[in-house]
Tab-separated table of C-alpha atoms in Angstrom:
chain	number	residue	atom	x	y	z
A	1	MET	CA	15.358	64.501	41.197
A	2	GLN	CA	17.155	64.419	44.555
A	3	PHE	CA	15.610	63.577	47.934
A	4	THR	CA	17.429	65.793	50.489
A	5	GLN	CA	15.092	65.095	53.388
A	6	GLN	CA	13.261	62.158	54.876
A	7	PHE	CA	9.787	63.467	54.028
A	8	LEU	CA	7.960	62.197	50.954
A	9	PRO	CA	7.147	65.023	48.517
A	10	GLU	CA	3.788	65.397	46.831
A	11	VAL	CA	4.414	63.837	43.429
A	12	TYR	CA	2.263	64.384	40.364
A	13	GLU	CA	2.534	61.033	38.664
A	14	LYS	CA	0.861	62.048	35.427
A	15	GLU	CA	2.931	63.785	32.807
A	16	VAL	CA	1.610	67.234	31.877
A	17	GLU	CA	0.682	67.497	28.193
A	18	ARG	CA	2.031	71.030	27.829
A	19	TYR	CA	1.908	71.089	24.002
A	20	GLY	CA	-1.470	69.415	23.509
A	21	LYS	CA	-1.735	67.281	20.399
A	22	ARG	CA	1.781	67.376	18.973
A	23	THR	CA	1.284	65.430	15.745
A	24	VAL	CA	0.748	67.331	12.495
A	25	SER	CA	-0.348	64.486	10.211
A	26	GLY	CA	-3.879	64.054	8.911
A	27	PHE	CA	-3.827	66.503	6.002
A	28	LEU	CA	-3.407	63.839	3.312
A	29	ARG	CA	-5.959	61.589	4.976
A	30	MET	CA	-8.552	64.368	4.615
A	31	VAL	CA	-7.872	65.332	1.004
A	32	GLY	CA	-6.387	62.275	-0.658
A	33	ALA	CA	-6.042	58.539	-0.740
A	34	GLU	CA	-3.308	55.930	-0.588
A	35	MET	CA	-2.884	53.296	-3.289
A	36	PRO	CA	-0.270	50.584	-3.862
A	37	MET	CA	2.085	50.416	-6.824
A	38	ALA	CA	4.604	47.834	-8.004
A	39	SER	CA	7.063	50.080	-9.841
A	40	ASP	CA	9.700	52.583	-8.794
A	41	ARG	CA	8.364	55.232	-11.181
A	42	ILE	CA	4.920	56.801	-11.607
A	43	VAL	CA	3.961	58.223	-14.997
A	44	TRP	CA	0.655	59.853	-15.911
A	45	SER	CA	-0.617	62.163	-18.630
A	46	GLU	CA	-3.010	65.091	-18.446
A	47	GLN	CA	-5.170	66.716	-21.091
A	48	SER	CA	-4.034	69.819	-22.888
A	49	ARG	CA	-6.294	72.786	-23.654
A	50	LEU	CA	-9.052	72.168	-26.188
A	51	HIS	CA	-8.984	75.593	-27.823
A	52	ILE	CA	-6.127	77.478	-29.489
A	53	ALA	CA	-4.854	80.646	-27.814
A	54	TYR	CA	-1.553	82.506	-27.412
A	55	ASP	CA	-0.646	85.397	-25.127
A	56	ASN	CA	2.884	86.304	-26.237
A	57	VAL	CA	2.090	87.666	-29.693
A	58	ILE	CA	3.536	90.785	-31.324
A	59	THR	CA	2.864	92.377	-34.708
A	60	ASN	CA	5.050	92.526	-37.806
A	61	GLY	CA	3.584	95.463	-39.639
A	62	ALA	CA	-0.135	96.106	-39.859
A	63	THR	CA	-1.172	92.776	-41.388
A	64	LYS	CA	0.936	90.143	-39.626
A	65	LEU	CA	0.911	88.590	-36.174
A	66	ARG	CA	4.217	87.083	-35.003
A	67	ILE	CA	4.051	84.105	-32.638
A	68	PRO	CA	7.369	82.904	-31.146
A	69	VAL	CA	8.197	79.202	-31.270
A	70	ALA	CA	9.907	79.202	-27.863
A	71	GLY	CA	7.502	78.288	-25.086
A	72	ASN	CA	4.741	77.210	-27.464
A	73	ASP	CA	3.529	73.864	-28.790
A	74	PHE	CA	4.853	74.049	-32.367
A	75	THR	CA	8.183	74.300	-34.213
A	76	ASP	CA	7.234	75.802	-37.589
A	77	LYS	CA	4.277	76.877	-39.722
A	78	ASP	CA	3.387	73.285	-40.623
A	79	SER	CA	3.004	72.271	-36.979
A	80	CYS	CA	1.339	75.526	-35.899
A	81	PRO	CA	-2.300	74.889	-34.843
A	82	ILE	CA	-3.402	78.091	-36.584
A	83	GLY	CA	-4.048	77.725	-40.300
A	84	PRO	CA	-5.480	79.633	-43.285
A	85	GLY	CA	-9.213	80.203	-43.068
A	86	MET	CA	-9.327	80.398	-39.291
A	87	THR	CA	-10.839	83.448	-37.628
A	88	LEU	CA	-9.151	85.109	-34.664
A	89	VAL	CA	-9.892	87.491	-31.837
A	90	VAL	CA	-6.916	89.851	-31.419
A	91	SER	CA	-6.707	92.086	-28.342
A	92	ASN	CA	-4.376	94.066	-26.107
A	93	GLY	CA	-6.964	94.161	-23.328
A	94	THR	CA	-8.621	97.420	-24.376
A	95	THR	CA	-8.728	97.284	-28.187
A	96	THR	CA	-10.140	94.151	-29.833
A	97	GLN	CA	-10.479	93.194	-33.496
A	98	LYS	CA	-11.611	90.109	-35.413
A	99	ALA	CA	-9.222	88.851	-38.084
A	100	PHE	CA	-9.187	86.283	-40.898
A	101	VAL	CA	-6.009	84.195	-41.451
A	102	THR	CA	-4.704	84.171	-45.029
A	103	ALA	CA	-1.236	82.579	-44.784
A	104	LEU	CA	1.616	81.503	-42.491
A	105	THR	CA	5.359	82.145	-42.933
A	106	ASP	CA	8.372	80.730	-41.092
A	107	ILE	CA	10.780	83.311	-39.643
A	108	GLY	CA	14.428	82.416	-39.015
A	109	THR	CA	17.612	81.682	-40.953
A	110	THR	CA	18.873	78.248	-39.888
A	111	THR	CA	16.132	77.433	-37.368
A	112	VAL	CA	12.589	78.708	-37.124
A	113	THR	CA	12.256	81.179	-34.239
A	114	SER	CA	8.715	82.379	-34.892
A	115	VAL	CA	5.790	82.120	-37.288
A	116	ASP	CA	4.170	85.117	-38.977
A	117	VAL	CA	0.399	84.828	-39.370
A	118	SER	CA	-0.894	87.052	-42.185
A	119	VAL	CA	-4.369	88.385	-41.426
A	120	LYS	CA	-7.091	90.611	-42.787
A	121	VAL	CA	-9.307	92.414	-40.315
A	122	TYR	CA	-13.113	92.467	-40.410
A	123	ASP	CA	-13.298	96.261	-40.206
A	124	PRO	CA	-15.110	98.920	-42.274
A	125	ASN	CA	-11.995	101.119	-42.138
A	126	GLY	CA	-9.710	98.620	-43.890
A	127	THR	CA	-8.055	95.238	-43.515
A	128	ALA	CA	-5.059	96.382	-41.428
A	129	LEU	CA	-4.712	95.944	-37.683
A	130	ASP	CA	-5.593	98.894	-35.470
A	131	ALA	CA	-2.715	101.175	-34.452
A	132	ASN	CA	-3.358	100.377	-30.785
A	133	LEU	CA	-2.667	96.729	-31.567
A	134	THR	CA	0.436	97.264	-33.703
A	135	SER	CA	1.995	99.428	-30.979
A	136	ALA	CA	1.248	97.009	-28.129
A	137	ALA	CA	4.105	95.143	-26.446
A	138	ALA	CA	2.115	91.897	-26.345
A	139	LEU	CA	-1.223	90.717	-27.685
A	140	ASN	CA	-3.629	87.947	-26.791
A	141	ILE	CA	-5.176	85.974	-29.619
A	142	PHE	CA	-7.487	82.979	-29.815
A	143	VAL	CA	-9.267	81.072	-32.568
A	144	TYR	CA	-13.047	81.376	-32.516
A	145	GLY	CA	-13.897	79.623	-35.786
A	146	SER	CA	-13.254	79.672	-39.514
A	147	GLU	CA	-14.725	80.904	-42.789
A	148	PHE	CA	-14.299	79.661	-46.367
A	149	LYS	CA	-15.727	80.881	-49.645
A	150	LYS	CA	-18.154	78.948	-51.797
A	151	GLY	CA	-16.728	76.014	-53.692
A	152	SER	CA	-13.726	75.532	-51.427
A	153	GLN	CA	-11.900	72.303	-52.272
A	154	ASP	CA	-10.012	71.928	-49.024
A	155	GLY	CA	-10.324	73.651	-45.706
A	156	GLY	CA	-9.514	73.342	-42.047
A	157	THR	CA	-6.391	72.409	-40.109
A	158	SER	CA	-6.010	68.864	-38.819
A	159	LEU	CA	-4.844	68.853	-35.205
A	160	ASP	CA	-3.660	65.874	-33.186
A	161	ALA	CA	-4.740	65.770	-29.569
A	162	LYS	CA	-1.892	66.756	-27.276
A	163	PHE	CA	-1.197	65.799	-23.701
A	164	LYS	CA	1.367	66.541	-21.056
A	165	SER	CA	3.179	63.703	-19.354
A	166	PHE	CA	4.379	63.895	-15.749
A	167	GLU	CA	6.284	61.530	-13.528
A	168	ASN	CA	7.419	61.095	-9.967
A	169	LYS	CA	9.361	58.504	-8.004
A	170	PRO	CA	9.014	57.209	-4.458
A	171	ILE	CA	11.498	57.868	-1.698
A	172	ILE	CA	12.452	55.455	1.080
A	173	LEU	CA	11.992	56.810	4.600
A	174	ARG	CA	13.567	55.039	7.587
A	175	ASP	CA	13.891	55.576	11.335
A	176	LYS	CA	14.359	53.479	14.467
A	177	TYR	CA	14.142	53.479	18.243
A	178	ARG	CA	16.725	51.650	20.377
A	179	VAL	CA	16.582	50.766	24.075
A	180	ASN	CA	18.863	48.514	26.165
A	181	GLY	CA	17.577	45.570	28.153
A	182	SER	CA	18.087	47.204	31.555
A	183	ASP	CA	15.907	50.198	30.714
A	184	VAL	CA	13.163	47.922	29.423
A	185	ALA	CA	13.011	46.324	32.884
A	186	GLN	CA	13.107	49.684	34.698
A	187	ILE	CA	9.879	50.942	36.259
A	188	GLY	CA	9.537	54.731	36.259
A	189	TRP	CA	7.679	57.003	38.666
A	190	VAL	CA	6.056	59.148	35.952
A	191	GLU	CA	2.812	57.832	34.496
A	192	VAL	CA	3.096	58.523	30.801
A	193	THR	CA	0.284	59.011	28.333
A	194	THR	CA	0.455	59.241	24.580
A	195	GLU	CA	-1.630	60.702	21.789
A	196	MET	CA	-2.961	57.205	21.049
A	197	GLY	CA	-4.189	56.623	24.613
A	198	THR	CA	-1.324	54.399	25.823
A	199	SER	CA	-0.497	54.868	29.509
A	200	GLY	CA	1.740	53.261	32.129
A	201	TYR	CA	5.010	53.585	34.026
A	202	LEU	CA	7.378	52.068	31.453
A	203	TRP	CA	9.216	55.053	30.009
A	204	TYR	CA	10.598	53.183	27.026
A	205	LEU	CA	7.052	52.556	25.803
A	206	LYS	CA	6.530	56.303	25.561
A	207	SER	CA	9.806	56.813	23.715
A	208	GLU	CA	9.004	54.028	21.275
A	209	HIS	CA	5.519	55.403	20.726
A	210	GLU	CA	6.834	58.920	20.137
A	211	ALA	CA	9.325	57.551	17.617
A	212	ARG	CA	6.420	55.951	15.769
A	213	LEU	CA	4.325	59.138	15.866
A	214	ARG	CA	7.275	61.207	14.685
A	215	PHE	CA	7.868	58.817	11.798
A	216	GLU	CA	4.192	58.942	10.802
A	217	ASP	CA	4.462	62.736	10.726
A	218	TYR	CA	7.583	62.451	8.584
A	219	LEU	CA	5.619	60.337	6.103
A	220	GLU	CA	3.208	63.212	5.547
A	221	MET	CA	5.705	66.054	5.868
A	222	SER	CA	7.938	64.417	3.257
A	223	MET	CA	5.047	64.220	0.808
A	224	VAL	CA	4.351	67.915	1.372
A	225	GLU	CA	7.940	69.208	1.350
A	226	ALA	CA	9.896	66.786	-0.890
A	227	GLU	CA	12.042	68.197	-3.696
A	228	LYS	CA	13.590	66.474	-6.679
A	229	ALA	CA	17.378	66.656	-6.785
A	230	LYS	CA	18.461	69.061	-9.492
A	231	ILE	CA	20.316	67.657	-12.497
A	232	THR	CA	23.814	68.973	-13.218
A	233	ASN	CA	25.234	69.910	-16.626
A	234	THR	CA	26.684	66.400	-16.926
A	235	GLY	CA	23.213	64.892	-16.607
A	236	THR	CA	23.712	63.416	-13.129
A	237	SER	CA	21.893	64.057	-9.881
A	238	ALA	CA	23.177	67.042	-7.955
A	239	ILE	CA	23.179	65.010	-4.739
A	240	GLN	CA	24.553	61.685	-6.087
A	241	ASP	CA	24.773	58.403	-4.148
A	242	GLY	CA	21.286	57.315	-5.194
A	243	ILE	CA	19.545	60.235	-3.482
A	244	GLU	CA	17.241	61.692	-6.128
A	245	GLY	CA	14.414	63.201	-4.126
A	246	SER	CA	10.757	63.315	-5.094
A	247	GLU	CA	8.206	65.968	-6.015
A	248	GLY	CA	6.169	67.009	-2.999
A	249	MET	CA	3.004	69.085	-2.952
A	250	PHE	CA	4.652	72.479	-2.460
A	251	ALA	CA	7.178	71.777	-5.241
A	252	ALA	CA	4.430	70.644	-7.627
A	253	ILE	CA	2.347	73.775	-7.014
A	254	GLU	CA	5.416	76.009	-7.395
A	255	GLU	CA	6.196	74.308	-10.710
A	256	ARG	CA	2.738	73.791	-12.241
A	257	GLY	CA	0.164	75.484	-10.013
A	258	LEU	CA	-1.045	78.923	-8.974
A	259	ILE	CA	0.722	81.204	-6.489
A	260	TYR	CA	-0.761	84.264	-4.773
A	261	ASN	CA	1.743	86.430	-2.900
A	262	ASP	CA	1.067	88.693	0.096
A	263	SER	CA	-2.717	88.477	0.225
A	264	ASP	CA	-4.616	90.605	2.764
A	265	PHE	CA	-8.182	89.316	2.786
A	266	ASP	CA	-9.430	91.444	5.681
A	267	GLY	CA	-7.957	94.660	4.261
A	268	ALA	CA	-9.787	97.304	2.254
A	269	GLY	CA	-9.463	95.288	-0.956
A	270	GLY	CA	-9.680	91.848	0.626
A	271	LEU	CA	-12.818	90.699	-1.150
A	272	SER	CA	-11.526	91.848	-4.531
A	273	GLN	CA	-8.296	89.924	-3.872
A	274	PHE	CA	-10.324	86.795	-3.213
A	275	ASP	CA	-12.283	87.442	-6.396
A	276	ASP	CA	-8.970	87.606	-8.276
A	277	ILE	CA	-8.393	84.026	-7.176
A	278	LEU	CA	-11.836	83.054	-8.480
A	279	ALA	CA	-11.057	84.676	-11.818
A	280	GLU	CA	-7.877	82.604	-12.069
A	281	LEU	CA	-9.745	79.420	-11.139
A	282	ASP	CA	-12.156	80.198	-13.983
A	283	LYS	CA	-9.209	80.123	-16.387
A	284	GLN	CA	-8.140	76.707	-15.140
A	285	GLY	CA	-10.339	73.688	-14.444
A	286	ALA	CA	-13.102	75.628	-12.644
A	287	ILE	CA	-13.455	72.891	-10.010
A	288	GLU	CA	-16.567	73.829	-8.039
A	289	GLU	CA	-15.569	72.516	-4.602
A	290	ASN	CA	-12.255	73.443	-2.993
A	291	MET	CA	-10.678	73.037	0.431
A	292	LEU	CA	-8.592	75.758	2.067
A	293	PHE	CA	-5.918	74.692	4.568
A	294	LEU	CA	-4.694	77.859	6.279
A	295	ASP	CA	-2.454	79.145	9.024
A	296	ARG	CA	-4.045	81.035	11.897
A	297	GLN	CA	-3.536	84.537	10.493
A	298	LYS	CA	-4.959	83.758	7.061
A	299	SER	CA	-7.886	81.867	8.576
A	300	LEU	CA	-8.792	84.881	10.721
A	301	GLU	CA	-8.466	87.183	7.712
A	302	ILE	CA	-11.055	85.144	5.819
A	303	ASP	CA	-13.282	85.063	8.921
A	304	ASN	CA	-13.157	88.862	9.041
A	305	MET	CA	-13.761	89.162	5.301
A	306	LEU	CA	-16.838	86.940	5.504
A	307	ALA	CA	-18.112	88.643	8.649
A	308	ALA	CA	-17.947	91.984	6.835
A	309	GLN	CA	-20.165	90.510	4.121
A	310	ASN	CA	-22.500	88.923	6.705
A	311	SER	CA	-22.475	85.724	4.647
A	312	TYR	CA	-20.427	83.211	6.583
A	313	GLY	CA	-21.797	79.810	5.645
A	314	ALA	CA	-25.055	81.366	4.511
A	315	GLY	CA	-27.517	79.537	2.335
A	316	GLY	CA	-25.504	78.519	-0.664
A	317	THR	CA	-22.866	76.104	0.595
A	318	SER	CA	-23.671	72.598	-0.655
A	319	TYR	CA	-21.173	70.486	1.361
A	320	GLY	CA	-21.142	68.092	-1.575
A	321	VAL	CA	-17.678	66.784	-0.786
A	322	PHE	CA	-19.028	65.795	2.661
A	323	ASN	CA	-22.046	63.896	1.270
A	324	ASN	CA	-24.062	67.131	1.513
A	325	GLU	CA	-23.962	66.955	5.317
A	326	GLU	CA	-23.009	70.145	7.142
A	327	ASP	CA	-22.510	68.215	10.391
A	328	MET	CA	-19.891	66.008	8.754
A	329	ALA	CA	-17.985	69.063	7.543
A	330	LEU	CA	-18.108	70.657	10.997
A	331	ASN	CA	-17.002	67.445	12.719
A	332	LEU	CA	-13.936	67.346	10.469
A	333	GLY	CA	-13.089	70.929	11.396
A	334	PHE	CA	-14.307	72.598	8.204
A	335	SER	CA	-16.526	75.648	7.814
A	336	GLY	CA	-18.025	76.344	4.419
A	337	PHE	CA	-18.904	79.378	2.362
A	338	ARG	CA	-19.818	80.081	-1.240
A	339	ARG	CA	-18.519	82.818	-3.515
A	340	GLY	CA	-19.509	83.067	-7.164
A	341	SER	CA	-20.022	79.520	-8.413
A	342	TYR	CA	-17.477	78.005	-6.007
A	343	ASP	CA	-17.875	76.277	-2.648
A	344	PHE	CA	-14.981	76.597	-0.210
A	345	TYR	CA	-14.365	74.547	2.930
A	346	LYS	CA	-11.922	76.228	5.293
A	347	THR	CA	-9.928	74.700	8.127
A	348	ASP	CA	-6.783	75.446	10.128
A	349	TRP	CA	-3.730	73.387	9.174
A	350	LYS	CA	-1.653	72.568	12.245
A	351	TYR	CA	1.445	72.046	10.092
A	352	LEU	CA	1.434	75.766	9.224
A	353	ASN	CA	0.954	76.814	12.864
A	354	ASP	CA	3.247	74.484	14.823
A	355	SER	CA	6.416	76.236	15.985
A	356	THR	CA	8.527	73.167	15.173
A	357	THR	CA	7.346	72.931	11.552
A	358	ARG	CA	6.212	75.587	9.035
A	359	GLY	CA	4.916	77.779	11.842
A	360	SER	CA	8.519	78.673	12.665
A	361	ILE	CA	9.010	80.100	9.148
A	362	GLY	CA	5.666	81.613	8.157
A	363	ASP	CA	6.372	81.952	4.434
A	364	ILE	CA	3.463	79.717	3.402
A	365	GLU	CA	0.084	80.925	4.637
A	366	GLY	CA	-2.225	78.370	3.087
A	367	VAL	CA	-3.032	76.059	0.235
A	368	LEU	CA	-6.166	75.565	-1.852
A	369	VAL	CA	-6.799	71.939	-2.826
A	370	PRO	CA	-9.557	71.023	-5.310
A	371	ALA	CA	-11.975	68.378	-4.079
A	372	GLY	CA	-13.039	65.390	-6.114
A	373	THR	CA	-11.175	63.333	-8.699
A	374	SER	CA	-9.450	63.736	-12.038
A	375	THR	CA	-9.440	61.316	-14.955
A	376	VAL	CA	-5.962	60.665	-16.292
A	377	TYR	CA	-4.311	58.064	-18.479
A	378	ASP	CA	-2.057	55.773	-16.436
A	379	GLU	CA	0.750	54.739	-18.766
A	380	GLN	CA	1.676	51.745	-16.623
A	381	MET	CA	-1.875	50.393	-16.360
A	382	GLY	CA	-2.672	51.356	-19.963
A	383	GLN	CA	-6.102	52.809	-19.211
A	384	ASN	CA	-7.937	55.900	-18.006
A	385	ILE	CA	-8.244	56.056	-14.228
A	386	ALA	CA	-10.112	58.268	-11.768
A	387	ARG	CA	-7.940	59.389	-8.879
A	388	PRO	CA	-8.151	62.119	-6.236
A	389	PHE	CA	-6.226	65.172	-7.402
A	390	LEU	CA	-3.897	64.558	-4.470
A	391	HIS	CA	-2.974	60.988	-3.549
A	392	VAL	CA	-0.102	58.872	-2.235
A	393	ARG	CA	1.325	55.830	-3.994
A	394	TYR	CA	3.305	53.341	-1.895
A	395	ARG	CA	5.334	50.289	-2.942
A	396	ALA	CA	3.568	46.984	-2.365
A	397	SER	CA	3.238	43.520	-3.859
A	398	GLU	CA	2.022	40.112	-2.728
A	399	ALA	CA	5.391	39.530	-1.047
A	400	GLU	CA	6.097	42.967	0.442
A	401	ASP	CA	4.003	45.883	1.724
A	402	ARG	CA	6.043	49.059	2.284
A	403	ARG	CA	3.212	51.434	3.169
A	404	MET	CA	4.234	51.537	6.855
A	405	LYS	CA	6.540	48.695	7.792
A	406	SER	CA	7.966	48.038	11.276
A	407	TRP	CA	9.995	45.192	12.765
A	408	ILE	CA	12.071	44.447	15.877
A	409	THR	CA	15.667	43.230	16.132
A	410	GLY	CA	17.912	42.453	19.123
A	411	SER	CA	17.616	40.114	22.117
A	412	VAL	CA	15.160	42.049	24.295
A	413	GLY	CA	11.395	41.662	24.424
A	414	GLY	CA	11.244	38.029	23.345
A	415	ASN	CA	12.667	38.692	19.892
A	416	PHE	CA	16.092	37.017	19.577
A	417	THR	CA	17.776	38.073	16.351
A	418	SER	CA	21.219	39.045	17.683
A	419	ALA	CA	23.437	38.879	20.769
A	420	ALA	CA	23.070	42.607	21.467
A	421	ASP	CA	21.427	43.400	24.816
A	422	GLU	CA	18.992	45.811	23.252
A	423	MET	CA	15.748	46.161	21.358
A	424	ASN	CA	15.657	48.013	18.035
A	425	VAL	CA	12.301	49.011	16.568
A	426	HIS	CA	12.685	49.826	12.874
A	427	PHE	CA	10.310	51.865	10.710
A	428	LEU	CA	10.305	52.013	6.903
A	429	SER	CA	8.085	53.319	4.140
A	430	GLU	CA	8.510	53.818	0.399
A	431	ARG	CA	6.090	56.304	-1.119
A	432	ALA	CA	5.506	59.222	-3.470
A	433	LEU	CA	2.866	61.907	-3.857
A	434	CYS	CA	0.934	62.445	-7.075
A	435	VAL	CA	-0.317	65.998	-7.605
A	436	GLN	CA	-2.528	65.739	-10.668
A	437	ALA	CA	-4.116	68.746	-12.365
A	438	ALA	CA	-1.792	70.982	-10.331
A	439	ASN	CA	-3.038	74.016	-12.273
A	440	ASN	CA	-6.117	73.903	-10.006
A	441	PHE	CA	-4.057	74.130	-6.792
A	442	LEU	CA	-3.187	77.467	-5.189
A	443	LEU	CA	-0.383	78.368	-2.791
A	444	LEU	CA	-0.745	81.441	-0.565
A	445	LYS	CA	2.734	82.804	0.141
A	446	LYS	CA	4.170	85.663	2.168
A	447	THR	CA	7.155	87.415	0.610
A	448	ALA	CA	7.237	90.636	2.621
């Protein structure tokens, strides 16, 4: 600013908040929890499926089903969960037959590549598989029971319970704000305000506060976006120098969750597309209550879809995750609706709309997060634990808490730690995100 005349201009002292609320954090606070940990590695295990089913089966003739070893949970006929005496449903989606297992045979010369399951079909036209099944490129099969003749001496297949083990590691986030002693003593003419209500004429206070807000956003954004460093052929980290990364929410859903590409919920087939999602949820954990965090476009699409059905928030929504209080859901920015046996709570996610974050890209349109908790076995604690499906673990002990740590160095502001005529405000956190039961999460993506 330059004063080129002797007259005092009309000065607006207050800073104009042209971008409104600029922070994007709050997502994890709504859907998860934060818990301390004392290790630099998190390991947990999740249940496997209870029943036996395979979807990559072909036929070997009219009386044998061939199941490949690759991608399945067995290595040969002895470890195959299917055994003689079991009864199967065999289908290509249109033709279905019931079959009785008589024997298993390993296929492969030096190593077993697949297992042939010999069957006889419960059919008045013979014991061979239907021609529609033998000509199919892939079959679905599952075990529905067993049958043994009178006087059987031994029967059944002993199966050990299986689980899947997952792990993640925390990352260390750091930032700082630095100001020299002269600027700390300088009074400004602009009255600054911050998102936390701080106001005054000391400009450095605003800069320090914005550094803190930005770092708090980074804490959440890192948990959403983090990626593990890929391992090279030599078994080392692709990044090296101790930078290994971590598994964030998007990476976990891409790896272990559900993905729906290019949805159009307010189009002609919008409701059927949404029902496709319900059908997939049925195949997974069938968690009744789910939260939808959406960008503006996808949120409006669902509004239009529900308006066309004249059922927005009508009657059936239970608001169980909000202590059955509709007002609580509305105060938190959620609107609820029910479809099938599922309750959905929808809200806009600022992170997907902000032009300085995911809003500048637009490839992710929303995420579905199951509400409630999952029971998993914590291998470090040695017991079953109930945790939110989505939660943050941060490093802490009796001597050190690294959830959100800040300290000041320098010689300014009454803190004399060095001869430098400056004040340095340091921020540090060490944390990781746990996405448990990721098969119940859904990512809405735009590819075209």
